mmCIF file of C-alpha atoms in Angstrom:
data_model
loop_
_atom_site.group_PDB
_atom_site.id
_atom_site.type_symbol
_atom_site.label_atom_id
_atom_site.label_comp_id
_atom_site.label_asym_id
_atom_site.label_seq_id
_atom_site.Cartn_x
_atom_site.Cartn_y
_atom_site.Cartn_z
ATOM 1 C CA UNK A 1 -7.095 -5.501 26.073
ATOM 2 C CA UNK A 2 -8.848 -6.788 22.975
ATOM 3 C CA UNK A 3 -8.418 -10.037 21.052
ATOM 4 C CA UNK A 4 -8.214 -9.511 17.310
ATOM 5 C CA UNK A 5 -8.596 -11.983 14.465
ATOM 6 C CA UNK A 6 -6.977 -10.351 11.427
ATOM 7 C CA UNK A 7 -7.858 -12.011 8.115
ATOM 8 C CA UNK A 8 -5.713 -11.154 5.118
ATOM 9 C CA UNK A 9 -4.960 -12.644 1.725
ATOM 10 C CA UNK A 10 -1.225 -12.047 2.183
ATOM 11 C CA UNK A 11 1.138 -11.588 5.100
ATOM 12 C CA UNK A 12 4.947 -11.290 5.297
ATOM 13 C CA UNK A 13 7.173 -12.796 4.145
ATOM 14 C CA UNK A 14 4.677 -12.895 1.278
ATOM 15 C CA UNK A 15 5.257 -9.706 -0.753
ATOM 16 C CA UNK A 16 2.660 -7.039 -1.402
ATOM 17 C CA UNK A 17 1.297 -3.756 -0.134
ATOM 18 C CA UNK A 18 -1.592 -5.370 1.757
ATOM 19 C CA UNK A 19 0.868 -7.852 3.243
ATOM 20 C CA UNK A 20 3.092 -5.074 4.582
ATOM 21 C CA UNK A 21 0.085 -3.082 5.791
ATOM 22 C CA UNK A 22 -1.334 -6.086 7.632
ATOM 23 C CA UNK A 23 1.896 -6.532 9.552
ATOM 24 C CA UNK A 24 2.021 -2.844 10.478
ATOM 25 C CA UNK A 25 -1.513 -3.136 11.868
ATOM 26 C CA UNK A 26 -0.840 -6.415 13.683
ATOM 27 C CA UNK A 27 2.311 -5.053 15.317
ATOM 28 C CA UNK A 28 0.604 -1.782 16.216
ATOM 29 C CA UNK A 29 -2.344 -3.511 17.894
ATOM 30 C CA UNK A 30 0.024 -5.819 19.790
ATOM 31 C CA UNK A 31 2.148 -2.857 20.902
ATOM 32 C CA UNK A 32 -1.046 -1.270 22.277
ATOM 33 C CA UNK A 33 -1.488 -4.309 24.510
ATOM 34 C CA UNK A 34 -3.922 -6.354 22.417
ATOM 35 C CA UNK A 35 -3.752 -10.037 21.511
ATOM 36 C CA UNK A 36 -3.522 -10.481 17.747
ATOM 37 C CA UNK A 37 -4.105 -13.598 15.646
ATOM 38 C CA UNK A 38 -3.411 -13.390 11.909
ATOM 39 C CA UNK A 39 -4.963 -15.768 9.357
ATOM 40 C CA UNK A 40 -3.344 -15.985 5.914
ATOM 41 C CA UNK A 41 -2.582 -18.580 3.229
ATOM 42 C CA UNK A 42 0.386 -20.914 3.599
ATOM 43 C CA UNK A 43 3.805 -19.540 2.730
ATOM 44 C CA UNK A 44 6.953 -21.438 1.757
ATOM 45 C CA UNK A 45 9.203 -19.147 3.787
ATOM 46 C CA UNK A 46 9.505 -18.871 7.548
ATOM 47 C CA UNK A 47 7.114 -16.467 9.239
ATOM 48 C CA UNK A 48 8.443 -13.258 10.749
ATOM 49 C CA UNK A 49 8.000 -13.188 14.514
ATOM 50 C CA UNK A 50 6.513 -10.232 16.369
ATOM 51 C CA UNK A 51 5.689 -10.070 20.070
ATOM 52 C CA UNK A 52 1.980 -10.428 20.709
ATOM 53 C CA UNK A 53 1.204 -11.658 17.171
ATOM 54 C CA UNK A 54 0.322 -15.293 16.399
ATOM 55 C CA UNK A 55 0.232 -16.286 12.726
ATOM 56 C CA UNK A 56 -2.070 -19.075 11.546
ATOM 57 C CA UNK A 57 -1.425 -20.346 8.033
ATOM 58 C CA UNK A 58 -4.498 -21.761 6.289
ATOM 59 C CA UNK A 59 -3.497 -24.951 4.481
ATOM 60 C CA UNK A 60 -6.358 -24.641 2.040
ATOM 61 C CA UNK A 61 -6.059 -20.902 1.594
ATOM 62 C CA UNK A 62 -9.546 -19.423 1.493
ATOM 63 C CA UNK A 63 -11.057 -22.426 -0.244
ATOM 64 C CA UNK A 64 -13.527 -24.833 1.442
ATOM 65 C CA UNK A 65 -10.957 -26.623 3.609
ATOM 66 C CA UNK A 66 -9.298 -23.329 4.555
ATOM 67 C CA UNK A 67 -12.636 -21.837 5.592
ATOM 68 C CA UNK A 68 -13.335 -24.865 7.802
ATOM 69 C CA UNK A 69 -9.921 -24.449 9.409
ATOM 70 C CA UNK A 70 -10.553 -20.719 9.827
ATOM 71 C CA UNK A 71 -13.918 -21.356 11.512
ATOM 72 C CA UNK A 72 -12.352 -23.845 13.949
ATOM 73 C CA UNK A 73 -9.505 -21.499 14.833
ATOM 74 C CA UNK A 74 -11.663 -18.435 15.365
ATOM 75 C CA UNK A 75 -14.591 -20.088 17.129
ATOM 76 C CA UNK A 76 -17.805 -18.249 17.831
ATOM 77 C CA UNK A 77 -17.108 -15.871 20.691
ATOM 78 C CA UNK A 78 -18.726 -12.509 20.096
ATOM 79 C CA UNK A 79 -16.232 -10.642 22.300
ATOM 80 C CA UNK A 80 -13.468 -11.259 19.796
ATOM 81 C CA UNK A 81 -13.001 -8.809 16.911
ATOM 82 C CA UNK A 82 -12.613 -9.793 13.271
ATOM 83 C CA UNK A 83 -10.626 -7.407 11.096
ATOM 84 C CA UNK A 84 -10.628 -8.173 7.362
ATOM 85 C CA UNK A 85 -8.099 -6.644 4.964
ATOM 86 C CA UNK A 86 -10.253 -6.759 1.855
ATOM 87 C CA UNK A 87 -8.970 -6.915 -1.691
ATOM 88 C CA UNK A 88 -11.062 -9.173 -3.959
ATOM 89 C CA UNK A 89 -8.146 -10.807 -5.764
ATOM 90 C CA UNK A 90 -6.241 -11.537 -2.524
ATOM 91 C CA UNK A 91 -8.552 -14.392 -1.509
ATOM 92 C CA UNK A 92 -7.940 -16.557 -4.565
ATOM 93 C CA UNK A 93 -10.350 -18.068 -7.089
ATOM 94 C CA UNK A 94 -9.236 -15.440 -9.624
ATOM 95 C CA UNK A 95 -10.879 -12.652 -7.577
ATOM 96 C CA UNK A 96 -14.206 -14.520 -7.515
ATOM 97 C CA UNK A 97 -14.182 -16.137 -4.078
ATOM 98 C CA UNK A 98 -17.880 -15.907 -3.300
ATOM 99 C CA UNK A 99 -17.656 -18.757 -0.723
ATOM 100 C CA UNK A 100 -15.329 -16.669 1.452
ATOM 101 C CA UNK A 101 -17.685 -13.677 1.317
ATOM 102 C CA UNK A 102 -20.678 -15.892 2.156
ATOM 103 C CA UNK A 103 -18.738 -17.405 5.075
ATOM 104 C CA UNK A 104 -17.936 -13.929 6.364
ATOM 105 C CA UNK A 105 -21.566 -12.836 6.019
ATOM 106 C CA UNK A 106 -22.798 -15.908 7.906
ATOM 107 C CA UNK A 107 -20.198 -15.441 10.643
ATOM 108 C CA UNK A 108 -21.256 -11.828 11.115
ATOM 109 C CA UNK A 109 -24.932 -12.812 11.402
ATOM 110 C CA UNK A 110 -24.099 -15.337 14.146
ATOM 111 C CA UNK A 111 -21.415 -13.470 16.066
ATOM 112 C CA UNK A 112 -21.849 -9.780 15.380
ATOM 113 C CA UNK A 113 -20.404 -7.510 12.749
ATOM 114 C CA UNK A 114 -16.798 -7.427 11.646
ATOM 115 C CA UNK A 115 -14.438 -4.574 10.874
ATOM 116 C CA UNK A 116 -13.443 -4.332 7.213
ATOM 117 C CA UNK A 117 -10.663 -2.308 5.651
ATOM 118 C CA UNK A 118 -11.417 -1.956 1.936
ATOM 119 C CA UNK A 119 -8.160 -1.536 0.047
ATOM 120 C CA UNK A 120 -10.192 -2.075 -3.134
ATOM 121 C CA UNK A 121 -13.903 -2.588 -3.686
ATOM 122 C CA UNK A 122 -14.510 -4.212 -7.061
ATOM 123 C CA UNK A 123 -12.847 -4.553 -10.424
ATOM 124 C CA UNK A 124 -14.610 -1.837 -12.400
ATOM 125 C CA UNK A 125 -14.730 -1.902 -16.184
ATOM 126 C CA UNK A 126 -14.018 0.527 -18.973
ATOM 127 C CA UNK A 127 -16.238 0.956 -22.053
ATOM 128 C CA UNK A 128 -15.672 -1.881 -24.497
ATOM 129 C CA UNK A 129 -14.400 -4.287 -21.839
ATOM 130 C CA UNK A 130 -14.453 -7.990 -22.630
ATOM 131 C CA UNK A 131 -17.244 -10.292 -21.498
ATOM 132 C CA UNK A 132 -14.838 -11.848 -18.996
ATOM 133 C CA UNK A 133 -14.028 -8.506 -17.398
ATOM 134 C CA UNK A 134 -17.688 -7.515 -17.270
ATOM 135 C CA UNK A 135 -18.480 -10.817 -15.555
ATOM 136 C CA UNK A 136 -15.618 -10.312 -13.117
ATOM 137 C CA UNK A 137 -16.896 -6.838 -12.298
ATOM 138 C CA UNK A 138 -20.371 -8.206 -11.563
ATOM 139 C CA UNK A 139 -19.014 -10.962 -9.311
ATOM 140 C CA UNK A 140 -16.699 -8.642 -7.401
ATOM 141 C CA UNK A 141 -19.671 -6.312 -6.935
ATOM 142 C CA UNK A 142 -21.680 -9.122 -5.323
ATOM 143 C CA UNK A 143 -18.665 -9.926 -3.132
ATOM 144 C CA UNK A 144 -18.330 -6.304 -2.045
ATOM 145 C CA UNK A 145 -22.035 -6.199 -1.146
ATOM 146 C CA UNK A 146 -21.711 -9.317 1.034
ATOM 147 C CA UNK A 147 -18.561 -8.068 2.772
ATOM 148 C CA UNK A 148 -19.967 -4.589 3.364
ATOM 149 C CA UNK A 149 -23.207 -6.081 4.707
ATOM 150 C CA UNK A 150 -21.122 -8.097 7.165
ATOM 151 C CA UNK A 151 -19.383 -5.046 8.563
ATOM 152 C CA UNK A 152 -20.208 -3.151 11.713
ATOM 153 C CA UNK A 153 -17.392 -0.772 10.846
ATOM 154 C CA UNK A 154 -16.099 0.046 7.359
ATOM 155 C CA UNK A 155 -12.772 1.695 6.678
ATOM 156 C CA UNK A 156 -11.479 2.657 3.233
ATOM 157 C CA UNK A 157 -7.923 3.328 2.079
ATOM 158 C CA UNK A 158 -9.097 6.277 -0.033
ATOM 159 C CA UNK A 159 -12.308 8.353 -0.071
ATOM 160 C CA UNK A 160 -12.783 7.281 -3.687
ATOM 161 C CA UNK A 161 -14.084 3.908 -2.437
ATOM 162 C CA UNK A 162 -16.897 5.598 -0.521
ATOM 163 C CA UNK A 163 -19.175 6.109 -3.528
ATOM 164 C CA UNK A 164 -19.160 2.492 -4.801
ATOM 165 C CA UNK A 165 -19.634 1.163 -1.265
ATOM 166 C CA UNK A 166 -22.625 3.428 -0.674
ATOM 167 C CA UNK A 167 -24.539 1.322 -3.215
ATOM 168 C CA UNK A 168 -24.237 -1.684 -0.910
ATOM 169 C CA UNK A 169 -24.908 -0.341 2.595
ATOM 170 C CA UNK A 170 -27.617 1.481 4.497
ATOM 171 C CA UNK A 171 -27.693 5.249 4.724
ATOM 172 C CA UNK A 172 -26.952 5.062 8.461
ATOM 173 C CA UNK A 173 -23.797 2.987 8.077
ATOM 174 C CA UNK A 174 -20.608 5.024 8.210
ATOM 175 C CA UNK A 175 -17.604 4.747 5.894
ATOM 176 C CA UNK A 176 -14.412 6.046 7.488
ATOM 177 C CA UNK A 177 -11.326 7.072 5.550
ATOM 178 C CA UNK A 178 -8.261 5.422 7.102
ATOM 179 C CA UNK A 179 -5.126 6.272 5.108
ATOM 180 C CA UNK A 180 -2.479 3.583 4.720
ATOM 181 C CA UNK A 181 0.790 4.213 6.627
ATOM 182 C CA UNK A 182 4.302 3.430 5.459
ATOM 183 C CA UNK A 183 5.667 -0.065 6.078
ATOM 184 C CA UNK A 184 9.307 1.105 5.877
ATOM 185 C CA UNK A 185 10.534 2.649 9.151
ATOM 186 C CA UNK A 186 13.220 5.304 8.519
ATOM 187 C CA UNK A 187 16.741 4.345 9.608
ATOM 188 C CA UNK A 188 18.177 7.303 11.498
ATOM 189 C CA UNK A 189 21.851 6.760 10.697
ATOM 190 C CA UNK A 190 23.558 9.471 8.634
ATOM 191 C CA UNK A 191 26.777 7.479 8.272
ATOM 192 C CA UNK A 192 25.006 4.452 6.785
ATOM 193 C CA UNK A 193 22.999 6.681 4.459
ATOM 194 C CA UNK A 194 26.215 8.395 3.306
ATOM 195 C CA UNK A 195 27.844 5.033 2.586
ATOM 196 C CA UNK A 196 24.795 3.869 0.660
ATOM 197 C CA UNK A 197 24.709 7.065 -1.355
ATOM 198 C CA UNK A 198 28.431 6.866 -2.135
ATOM 199 C CA UNK A 199 28.027 3.310 -3.390
ATOM 200 C CA UNK A 200 25.263 4.459 -5.749
ATOM 201 C CA UNK A 201 27.013 7.611 -6.955
ATOM 202 C CA UNK A 202 30.515 8.434 -5.701
ATOM 203 C CA UNK A 203 30.537 12.026 -7.014
ATOM 204 C CA UNK A 204 28.256 14.973 -6.211
ATOM 205 C CA UNK A 205 25.645 14.322 -8.873
ATOM 206 C CA UNK A 206 21.969 13.971 -8.082
ATOM 207 C CA UNK A 207 20.172 10.698 -7.347
ATOM 208 C CA UNK A 208 16.580 10.506 -8.561
ATOM 209 C CA UNK A 209 14.750 7.611 -6.945
ATOM 210 C CA UNK A 210 11.610 5.619 -7.548
ATOM 211 C CA UNK A 211 10.212 3.194 -4.961
ATOM 212 C CA UNK A 212 7.871 0.433 -6.065
ATOM 213 C CA UNK A 213 7.553 -2.853 -7.906
ATOM 214 C CA UNK A 214 7.116 -1.314 -11.372
ATOM 215 C CA UNK A 215 3.706 -2.779 -12.283
ATOM 216 C CA UNK A 216 2.745 -2.427 -15.938
ATOM 217 C CA UNK A 217 0.904 0.903 -15.799
ATOM 218 C CA UNK A 218 3.513 2.647 -13.633
ATOM 219 C CA UNK A 219 6.358 1.144 -15.658
ATOM 220 C CA UNK A 220 4.837 2.634 -18.816
ATOM 221 C CA UNK A 221 4.837 6.085 -17.208
ATOM 222 C CA UNK A 222 8.411 5.737 -15.960
ATOM 223 C CA UNK A 223 9.527 4.449 -19.354
ATOM 224 C CA UNK A 224 8.522 7.797 -20.838
ATOM 225 C CA UNK A 225 9.719 9.975 -17.958
ATOM 226 C CA UNK A 226 13.166 8.555 -17.162
ATOM 227 C CA UNK A 227 14.855 9.217 -20.537
ATOM 228 C CA UNK A 228 13.683 12.847 -20.372
ATOM 229 C CA UNK A 229 15.037 13.240 -16.834
ATOM 230 C CA UNK A 230 18.430 11.802 -17.760
ATOM 231 C CA UNK A 231 18.622 13.807 -20.989
ATOM 232 C CA UNK A 232 18.140 17.038 -19.029
ATOM 233 C CA UNK A 233 20.929 16.339 -16.513
ATOM 234 C CA UNK A 234 24.087 14.487 -17.482
ATOM 235 C CA UNK A 235 25.156 14.120 -13.839
ATOM 236 C CA UNK A 236 21.926 12.503 -12.596
ATOM 237 C CA UNK A 237 21.451 8.848 -11.782
ATOM 238 C CA UNK A 238 18.185 6.936 -11.532
ATOM 239 C CA UNK A 239 17.737 4.538 -8.600
ATOM 240 C CA UNK A 240 14.946 1.969 -8.921
ATOM 241 C CA UNK A 241 14.184 0.698 -5.418
ATOM 242 C CA UNK A 242 12.202 -2.500 -4.969
ATOM 243 C CA UNK A 243 11.377 -5.837 -6.514
ATOM 244 C CA UNK A 244 11.108 -6.087 -10.327
ATOM 245 C CA UNK A 245 13.375 -3.079 -10.802
ATOM 246 C CA UNK A 246 16.026 -5.274 -12.431
ATOM 247 C CA UNK A 247 13.661 -6.438 -15.174
ATOM 248 C CA UNK A 248 12.418 -2.895 -15.747
ATOM 249 C CA UNK A 249 15.995 -1.599 -15.952
ATOM 250 C CA UNK A 250 16.706 -4.147 -18.695
ATOM 251 C CA UNK A 251 13.720 -2.831 -20.617
ATOM 252 C CA UNK A 252 15.002 0.743 -20.291
ATOM 253 C CA UNK A 253 18.462 -0.370 -21.363
ATOM 254 C CA UNK A 254 17.041 -1.914 -24.541
ATOM 255 C CA UNK A 255 15.194 1.324 -25.279
ATOM 256 C CA UNK A 256 18.211 3.567 -24.629
ATOM 257 C CA UNK A 257 21.498 1.628 -24.344
ATOM 258 C CA UNK A 258 23.514 4.810 -23.775
ATOM 259 C CA UNK A 259 21.500 5.580 -20.636
ATOM 260 C CA UNK A 260 21.863 2.123 -19.081
ATOM 261 C CA UNK A 261 24.990 2.898 -16.965
ATOM 262 C CA UNK A 262 23.085 5.722 -15.271
ATOM 263 C CA UNK A 263 20.184 3.534 -14.131
ATOM 264 C CA UNK A 264 20.647 1.387 -11.018
ATOM 265 C CA UNK A 265 18.160 -1.202 -9.745
ATOM 266 C CA UNK A 266 18.364 -2.551 -6.204
ATOM 267 C CA UNK A 267 16.026 -5.504 -6.603
ATOM 268 C CA UNK A 268 14.117 -6.712 -3.550
ATOM 269 C CA UNK A 269 15.679 -5.533 -0.290
ATOM 270 C CA UNK A 270 14.991 -5.915 3.441
ATOM 271 C CA UNK A 271 13.198 -2.957 4.995
ATOM 272 C CA UNK A 272 16.297 -1.353 6.528
ATOM 273 C CA UNK A 273 18.114 -1.324 3.185
ATOM 274 C CA UNK A 274 15.042 0.078 1.442
ATOM 275 C CA UNK A 275 15.080 2.881 4.010
ATOM 276 C CA UNK A 276 18.737 3.641 3.377
ATOM 277 C CA UNK A 277 18.173 3.671 -0.386
ATOM 278 C CA UNK A 278 15.213 6.075 -0.124
ATOM 279 C CA UNK A 279 17.181 8.365 2.203
ATOM 280 C CA UNK A 280 20.020 8.421 -0.336
ATOM 281 C CA UNK A 281 17.843 10.074 -2.979
ATOM 282 C CA UNK A 282 17.657 13.806 -3.631
ATOM 283 C CA UNK A 283 14.249 13.560 -5.279
ATOM 284 C CA UNK A 284 11.662 10.784 -5.460
ATOM 285 C CA UNK A 285 9.567 10.488 -8.619
ATOM 286 C CA UNK A 286 6.340 8.574 -7.922
ATOM 287 C CA UNK A 287 3.908 8.554 -10.861
ATOM 288 C CA UNK A 288 0.593 6.676 -10.580
ATOM 289 C CA UNK A 289 -1.902 5.948 -13.377
ATOM 290 C CA UNK A 290 -4.870 6.970 -11.205
ATOM 291 C CA UNK A 291 -2.943 9.733 -9.443
ATOM 292 C CA UNK A 292 -1.312 9.935 -6.040
ATOM 293 C CA UNK A 293 -3.638 8.864 -3.232
ATOM 294 C CA UNK A 294 -3.647 7.796 0.375
ATOM 295 C CA UNK A 295 -3.827 4.108 -0.561
ATOM 296 C CA UNK A 296 -0.294 4.133 -2.041
ATOM 297 C CA UNK A 297 2.216 2.766 0.470
ATOM 298 C CA UNK A 298 5.129 3.789 -1.752
ATOM 299 C CA UNK A 299 4.318 7.498 -1.515
ATOM 300 C CA UNK A 300 3.890 7.053 2.244
ATOM 301 C CA UNK A 301 7.430 5.738 2.542
ATOM 302 C CA UNK A 302 8.790 8.739 0.643
ATOM 303 C CA UNK A 303 6.848 11.151 2.871
ATOM 304 C CA UNK A 304 7.968 9.453 6.081
ATOM 305 C CA UNK A 305 11.586 9.627 4.899
ATOM 306 C CA UNK A 306 11.272 13.390 4.373
ATOM 307 C CA UNK A 307 12.051 13.277 0.663
ATOM 308 C CA UNK A 308 11.265 15.911 -1.938
ATOM 309 C CA UNK A 309 8.666 14.225 -4.158
ATOM 310 C CA UNK A 310 7.297 14.738 -7.644
ATOM 311 C CA UNK A 311 4.034 12.922 -8.331
ATOM 312 C CA UNK A 312 0.878 13.409 -10.385
ATOM 313 C CA UNK A 313 -2.797 14.130 -9.932
ATOM 314 C CA UNK A 314 -5.448 11.740 -11.162
ATOM 315 C CA UNK A 315 -8.935 10.367 -10.566
ATOM 316 C CA UNK A 316 -8.049 9.035 -7.085
ATOM 317 C CA UNK A 317 -6.109 12.090 -5.880
ATOM 318 C CA UNK A 318 -7.527 13.586 -2.696
ATOM 319 C CA UNK A 319 -7.584 17.391 -2.243
ATOM 320 C CA UNK A 320 -5.049 17.232 0.594
ATOM 321 C CA UNK A 321 -2.162 16.640 -1.812
ATOM 322 C CA UNK A 322 -2.537 20.079 -3.361
ATOM 323 C CA UNK A 323 -3.616 21.753 -0.131
ATOM 324 C CA UNK A 324 -0.665 20.468 1.899
ATOM 325 C CA UNK A 325 2.115 21.729 -0.371
ATOM 326 C CA UNK A 326 4.035 18.583 0.581
ATOM 327 C CA UNK A 327 4.638 17.310 -2.972
ATOM 328 C CA UNK A 328 5.184 18.751 -6.422
ATOM 329 C CA UNK A 329 1.928 17.795 -8.122
ATOM 330 C CA UNK A 330 1.897 17.501 -11.916
ATOM 331 C CA UNK A 331 -1.339 17.235 -13.856
ATOM 332 C CA UNK A 332 -2.324 13.814 -15.142
ATOM 333 C CA UNK A 333 -0.739 12.753 -18.425
ATOM 334 C CA UNK A 334 1.881 15.542 -18.554
ATOM 335 C CA UNK A 335 5.034 13.474 -19.114
ATOM 336 C CA UNK A 336 7.201 16.416 -20.156
ATOM 337 C CA UNK A 337 5.931 18.468 -17.228
ATOM 338 C CA UNK A 338 6.730 15.629 -14.840
ATOM 339 C CA UNK A 339 10.315 15.330 -16.102
ATOM 340 C CA UNK A 340 10.732 19.105 -15.985
ATOM 341 C CA UNK A 341 9.473 19.180 -12.385
ATOM 342 C CA UNK A 342 11.997 16.506 -11.388
ATOM 343 C CA UNK A 343 14.806 18.451 -13.062
ATOM 344 C CA UNK A 344 13.823 21.741 -11.443
ATOM 345 C CA UNK A 345 13.467 20.298 -7.960
ATOM 346 C CA UNK A 346 16.706 18.329 -8.143
ATOM 347 C CA UNK A 347 18.624 21.536 -8.958
ATOM 348 C CA UNK A 348 17.103 23.642 -6.172
ATOM 349 C CA UNK A 349 18.347 22.598 -2.694
ATOM 350 C CA UNK A 350 16.220 25.168 -0.853
ATOM 351 C CA UNK A 351 12.996 23.992 -2.509
ATOM 352 C CA UNK A 352 13.962 20.385 -1.841
ATOM 353 C CA UNK A 353 14.400 21.199 1.833
ATOM 354 C CA UNK A 354 11.024 22.927 2.024
ATOM 355 C CA UNK A 355 9.229 20.039 0.354
ATOM 356 C CA UNK A 356 11.056 17.489 2.507
ATOM 357 C CA UNK A 357 10.005 19.285 5.690
ATOM 358 C CA UNK A 358 6.408 19.561 4.507
ATOM 359 C CA UNK A 359 6.374 15.881 3.504
ATOM 360 C CA UNK A 360 7.432 14.710 6.948
ATOM 361 C CA UNK A 361 4.922 17.021 8.645
ATOM 362 C CA UNK A 362 2.062 15.776 6.447
ATOM 363 C CA UNK A 363 2.955 12.165 7.188
ATOM 364 C CA UNK A 364 3.039 12.730 10.944
ATOM 365 C CA UNK A 365 -0.230 14.662 10.909
ATOM 366 C CA UNK A 366 -2.318 12.424 8.636
ATOM 367 C CA UNK A 367 -0.687 9.085 7.834
ATOM 368 C CA UNK A 368 1.385 7.807 10.748
ATOM 369 C CA UNK A 369 0.396 4.296 11.884
ATOM 370 C CA UNK A 370 -0.675 5.592 15.299
ATOM 371 C CA UNK A 371 -3.753 7.091 13.600
ATOM 372 C CA UNK A 372 -4.650 3.644 12.233
ATOM 373 C CA UNK A 373 -4.333 1.939 15.598
ATOM 374 C CA UNK A 374 -6.274 4.674 17.403
ATOM 375 C CA UNK A 375 -9.113 4.399 14.868
ATOM 376 C CA UNK A 376 -9.319 0.613 15.126
ATOM 377 C CA UNK A 377 -9.302 0.644 18.933
ATOM 378 C CA UNK A 378 -11.772 3.510 19.289
ATOM 379 C CA UNK A 379 -14.920 2.594 21.271
ATOM 380 C CA UNK A 380 -17.145 2.969 18.190
ATOM 381 C CA UNK A 381 -15.155 0.180 16.556
ATOM 382 C CA UNK A 382 -14.330 -2.207 19.397
#
């Protein structure tokens, strides 16, 4: 049995992909027989309770008082394992929390290296970026160097983070790709799924779903795709699953008032209702500005629920997405092609079945949470 100290900038009931991922990891380690302590900022809502997991809320977040509290709670025993879920903006100070990174570096020098999961590395800037963004990129680069230098073991959510991290670590230090699993367990209840589907669309028309919180870049893609999908199929309905879907639906309704009755938004839902909503969909459309990748928990949920999926390639897309044949992969920026792919797949039950089967197989083989727990508990890590 191992004793883990899991440090994260967010943890349920706080929303967020890293929050959900952190709970999956904490529960998985506890289920394997380990003792797990989670350290996260204070939250106004009651903590969710899981056997074997103790949650410590840092009153000062990851500021000076929070770091003092964190140091007292963790202590200095070298047989305990620190696991950091690293995203620069998750630790406050507008993504420039150098004190936290220095604390982590000092702790590692005194007590041995930590394990770091890099969900992101640093901001990155485009040509012509503002002075503020260039400064933020420099600071997040220094932070990434400190965190990487603290690590005995480095995991990354996508291979794309390997190259920027290589600038900050020795040639001998390994960087291991550890894909992010789904945080939404499938509900195996055909009757409940049928009732959910009937409530969304009582007739035999097709339900095209999207799971996510509709951040700005993805919302812009969906804003172009959805009208084309609905225009091509008068019987289709769009189901927006997740927080912020209501606000995005209002935006779509202003753009195309005639389409508004055919767009349904669930708003934020508990995990079991999210599962039922995903399982109610014939096709999932999951566009991403940097392309589908293993760091996207929303695509993981669609795979685990054995859905037929249309998504797009991009700069972060790993080769496995094309090699697996588990998703319909549209080239980056092809809005019309994306909508056409959704239409074609939604009207072909046999193809949908093939893609659904391949999606579930890919998830089990590469992304299931058991792979994450096995990697973390492997002798090279612990």
